[in-house]
Coordinates of C-alpha atoms and ligand atoms in Angstrom, one line a residue:
M1 CA -47.2 7.4 19.2
P2 CA -48.8 6.8 22.5
K3 CA -47.7 10.0 24.5
N4 CA -47.3 9.7 28.3
K5 CA -50.9 10.7 29.5
E6 CA -50.1 10.2 33.2
E7 CA -49.0 13.8 33.7
K8 CA -52.2 15.4 32.7
K9 CA -55.6 14.0 33.5
I10 CA -58.4 13.8 30.9
H11 CA -61.1 16.2 32.1
L12 CA -64.7 14.9 31.3
L13 CA -67.9 16.9 31.6
V14 CA -70.4 14.3 32.5
V15 CA -74.0 15.4 32.0
E16 CA -76.3 13.1 33.9
D17 CA -79.3 13.7 35.9
E18 CA -79.7 10.2 37.6
E19 CA -78.0 10.1 41.0
S20 CA -77.4 6.4 40.8
F21 CA -75.5 6.8 37.4
I22 CA -73.7 10.0 38.8
D23 CA -72.2 8.0 41.9
A24 CA -71.2 5.1 39.6
L25 CA -69.6 7.3 37.0
E26 CA -67.8 9.4 39.4
I27 CA -66.2 6.6 41.2
G28 CA -65.6 4.6 38.0
L29 CA -64.2 7.2 35.9
D30 CA -62.0 8.4 38.7
R31 CA -60.5 5.0 39.2
E32 CA -59.7 5.0 35.3
G33 CA -57.7 8.2 35.9
F34 CA -60.2 10.8 34.5
K35 CA -61.0 14.0 36.1
V36 CA -64.8 14.3 36.3
T37 CA -67.0 17.4 36.5
I38 CA -70.8 16.7 36.8
A39 CA -73.6 18.6 35.4
R40 CA -77.1 17.6 36.4
N41 CA -79.3 19.1 33.7
G42 CA -78.9 20.7 30.4
Q43 CA -78.5 24.2 31.3
E44 CA -75.8 23.3 34.0
A45 CA -74.0 21.6 31.2
L46 CA -74.0 24.6 29.0
D47 CA -72.8 26.8 31.9
K48 CA -70.0 24.5 33.0
F49 CA -68.9 24.0 29.4
E50 CA -68.3 27.8 29.2
E51 CA -66.5 27.9 32.5
G52 CA -64.3 24.9 32.2
K53 CA -61.8 23.2 29.8
F54 CA -62.8 19.8 28.9
D55 CA -61.4 17.1 26.7
A56 CA -64.6 15.3 26.2
I57 CA -68.3 15.4 27.1
L58 CA -70.5 12.5 28.1
L59 CA -74.0 13.6 27.4
D60 CA -77.2 11.9 28.6
L61 CA -80.1 12.5 26.3
M62 CA -83.1 12.9 28.6
L63 CA -82.3 15.8 30.9
P64 CA -84.2 18.4 32.7
K65 CA -84.3 22.1 31.3
V66 CA -82.5 21.6 28.1
S67 CA -82.4 18.5 26.4
G68 CA -79.3 16.4 25.5
L69 CA -80.1 16.9 21.7
D70 CA -80.0 20.8 22.3
V71 CA -77.0 20.7 24.4
C72 CA -75.1 18.8 21.8
R73 CA -76.3 21.2 19.1
T74 CA -75.5 24.3 21.0
I75 CA -72.0 23.1 22.0
R76 CA -71.2 21.6 18.6
A77 CA -72.0 25.1 17.2
K78 CA -69.0 26.6 18.9
S79 CA -66.6 23.8 19.5
D80 CA -65.4 20.4 18.2
I81 CA -65.0 18.7 21.5
P82 CA -65.6 15.0 21.5
I83 CA -69.2 14.3 22.5
I84 CA -70.6 10.8 23.5
I85 CA -74.3 10.6 23.7
V86 CA -75.8 8.3 26.4
S87 CA -79.3 7.0 25.8
A88 CA -81.6 4.7 27.8
K89 CA -82.6 1.8 25.8
S90 CA -86.3 2.7 26.1
E91 CA -85.8 5.9 24.3
E92 CA -86.4 5.7 20.6
V93 CA -83.4 7.3 19.5
D94 CA -82.5 8.3 16.0
M95 CA -78.8 7.4 15.8
V96 CA -78.5 9.0 12.4
L97 CA -79.8 12.2 13.8
M98 CA -77.3 12.2 16.9
L99 CA -74.6 11.6 14.5
E100 CA -75.7 14.3 12.1
I101 CA -76.0 16.8 15.0
G102 CA -72.3 16.2 15.7
A103 CA -72.2 13.5 18.3
D104 CA -69.0 11.4 17.9
D105 CA -70.5 8.4 19.3
Y106 CA -73.1 6.9 21.6
V107 CA -73.5 4.3 24.1
T108 CA -76.8 2.8 25.3
K109 CA -77.7 2.2 29.1
P110 CA -77.1 0.1 30.7
Y111 CA -73.5 0.0 29.6
R112 CA -70.3 -1.4 31.1
L113 CA -67.9 1.1 32.4
R114 CA -65.1 -0.8 30.4
E115 CA -67.1 0.0 27.2
L116 CA -67.7 3.4 28.1
V117 CA -63.9 4.0 28.8
A118 CA -63.1 2.4 25.7
R119 CA -65.3 4.7 23.6
I120 CA -64.0 7.8 25.4
R121 CA -60.5 6.8 24.7
A122 CA -61.2 6.1 21.2
V123 CA -62.8 9.4 20.4
L124 CA -59.9 11.3 21.9
R125 CA -57.5 9.1 20.1
R126 CA -59.2 10.1 16.7
R127 CA -59.0 13.7 17.5
E128 CA -55.4 13.4 18.5
T129 CA -54.4 11.7 15.3
Y130 CA -56.8 14.0 13.1
T131 CA -54.7 16.5 11.1
P132 CA -57.0 18.2 8.8
S133 CA -54.3 20.0 7.1
E134 CA -52.8 17.0 5.4
E135 CA -53.9 14.0 3.7
P136 CA -53.0 10.9 5.8
S137 CA -50.8 9.2 3.2
T138 CA -47.6 7.4 4.4
E139 CA -49.5 5.1 6.9
I140 CA -49.5 1.9 8.4
M141 CA -52.9 1.2 10.2
E142 CA -52.9 -1.6 12.7
F143 CA -55.6 -3.0 14.6
G144 CA -55.5 -6.3 16.4
P145 CA -54.7 -8.9 13.6
I146 CA -55.3 -6.4 10.7
L147 CA -52.7 -4.3 9.2
L148 CA -53.4 -2.0 6.3
D149 CA -50.5 -0.5 4.3
I150 CA -52.1 2.6 2.7
D151 CA -49.1 3.4 0.4
S152 CA -48.6 -0.1 -1.2
R153 CA -52.4 -0.8 -0.8
R154 CA -51.9 -4.1 1.0
C155 CA -53.7 -5.6 3.5
Y156 CA -52.5 -8.3 6.0
V157 CA -54.4 -10.5 8.6
S158 CA -52.4 -12.0 11.3
G159 CA -49.3 -11.6 8.9
E160 CA -50.8 -13.1 5.9
E161 CA -51.5 -10.9 3.0
I162 CA -55.1 -10.9 1.7
K163 CA -56.1 -9.6 -1.7
L164 CA -58.7 -6.7 -1.5
R165 CA -60.3 -5.1 -4.5
K166 CA -60.2 -1.3 -4.8
K167 CA -63.5 -0.6 -3.1
E168 CA -62.9 -3.3 -0.4
F169 CA -59.8 -1.4 0.4
A170 CA -61.2 2.1 0.5
L171 CA -64.2 0.6 2.6
L172 CA -61.8 -1.0 5.1
R173 CA -59.6 2.1 5.3
N174 CA -62.6 4.2 6.2
L175 CA -63.7 2.0 8.8
L176 CA -60.0 1.6 10.3
E177 CA -59.6 5.4 10.1
N178 CA -62.6 5.8 12.5
P179 CA -62.2 3.0 15.0
G180 CA -65.0 2.6 17.4
R181 CA -67.0 5.0 15.5
V182 CA -70.4 4.4 14.0
M183 CA -69.9 5.0 10.3
T184 CA -73.5 5.6 8.7
R185 CA -74.3 3.9 5.6
E186 CA -74.6 7.3 3.8
V187 CA -71.2 8.4 4.8
L188 CA -69.5 5.1 3.8
I189 CA -71.2 5.1 0.4
D190 CA -70.2 8.7 -0.3
R191 CA -66.7 8.2 0.7
V192 CA -66.0 4.8 -1.1
W193 CA -68.3 5.2 -4.0
G194 CA -69.2 9.0 -4.3
D195 CA -71.2 9.5 -7.5
D196 CA -70.1 6.1 -8.7
Y197 CA -72.6 4.3 -6.5
V198 CA -75.0 2.8 -8.9
G199 CA -76.0 -0.3 -7.4
D200 CA -79.0 -0.8 -5.1
T201 CA -78.8 -0.1 -1.5
K202 CA -77.4 -3.7 -0.9
T203 CA -74.0 -3.0 -2.8
L204 CA -72.5 -1.7 0.5
D205 CA -73.8 -4.7 2.6
V206 CA -72.3 -7.2 -0.2
H207 CA -68.9 -5.6 0.1
I208 CA -69.1 -5.7 3.9
K209 CA -69.9 -9.3 3.6
R210 CA -66.9 -10.0 1.6
L211 CA -64.6 -8.1 3.8
R212 CA -65.8 -10.0 6.7
T213 CA -65.1 -13.4 5.0
L214 CA -61.5 -12.1 4.4
I215 CA -60.9 -10.5 7.8
E216 CA -63.0 -12.2 10.2
F217 CA -62.2 -15.4 12.1
D218 CA -66.0 -16.2 12.2
P219 CA -67.7 -14.0 9.4
K220 CA -71.1 -15.0 10.7
N221 CA -70.2 -13.7 14.1
P222 CA -68.1 -10.6 13.3
I223 CA -66.0 -9.0 16.0
H224 CA -64.2 -6.4 13.9
I225 CA -66.8 -5.0 11.7
T226 CA -70.1 -4.9 13.5
T227 CA -73.5 -3.9 12.0
I228 CA -75.3 -1.0 13.8
R229 CA -78.8 -1.9 12.6
G230 CA -80.6 0.7 10.6
V231 CA -77.5 3.0 10.9
G232 CA -74.4 1.5 9.4
Y233 CA -71.2 -0.3 10.5
R234 CA -68.4 0.2 13.1
F235 CA -64.9 -1.1 13.2
E236 CA -64.7 -2.4 16.9
L237 CA -61.7 -1.7 19.0
T238 CA -61.2 -5.1 20.3
K239 CA -58.3 -4.4 22.6
P240 CA -58.7 -1.0 24.2
E241 CA -55.4 0.0 25.7
Ligands
CA1 CA1 -81.6 11.1 32.1

């Protein structure tokens, strides 16, 4: 599965207007083996996107000229390139909106380079494994201690089988299929329950809670399924390669 990526560098378009961030990103991402092109405002981002060939975009929200949101909308209208939004903590950001306009993920400043790199690799990996033409069927999904056998509908944690109910299995599968990605409540409910969702809004949370008791070492301090307040849940990549 993991291909030799040493030959071709992943090319990132980094859209950022703060010089201190630009310096740190250029150095840090270069050290991580990425090829980096910088755009210092929204218009430059759109221009460079047209000129170059990129594998992913790191997009600051607060930008001169054209805002990050508009850059995201414009690029998403013509390309499915992975886009990671970067926002400052002080900005009131509607994360649901960001996901709706096509961002793949987001990080909040200040972030650690390691976290950022893990998120970039995660969105790229998702694109790599995404095959829209066929249903992912014969599959074993494995993340850390958690293993999901899609065909036989079995779930193992550290080698031990745990019994999941149908909806719990579907929920875990949906989260595992999108590692590192925020799954909004709406999307999860739609994919797992569809029109069957008759409970109140707590039904999803109840299922998440039970999943945590089954797969988390410490269900009260989950490290696999984390809550993104007001938005949804995310299956964390605990050990980014
Ligand atoms: Ca900015």
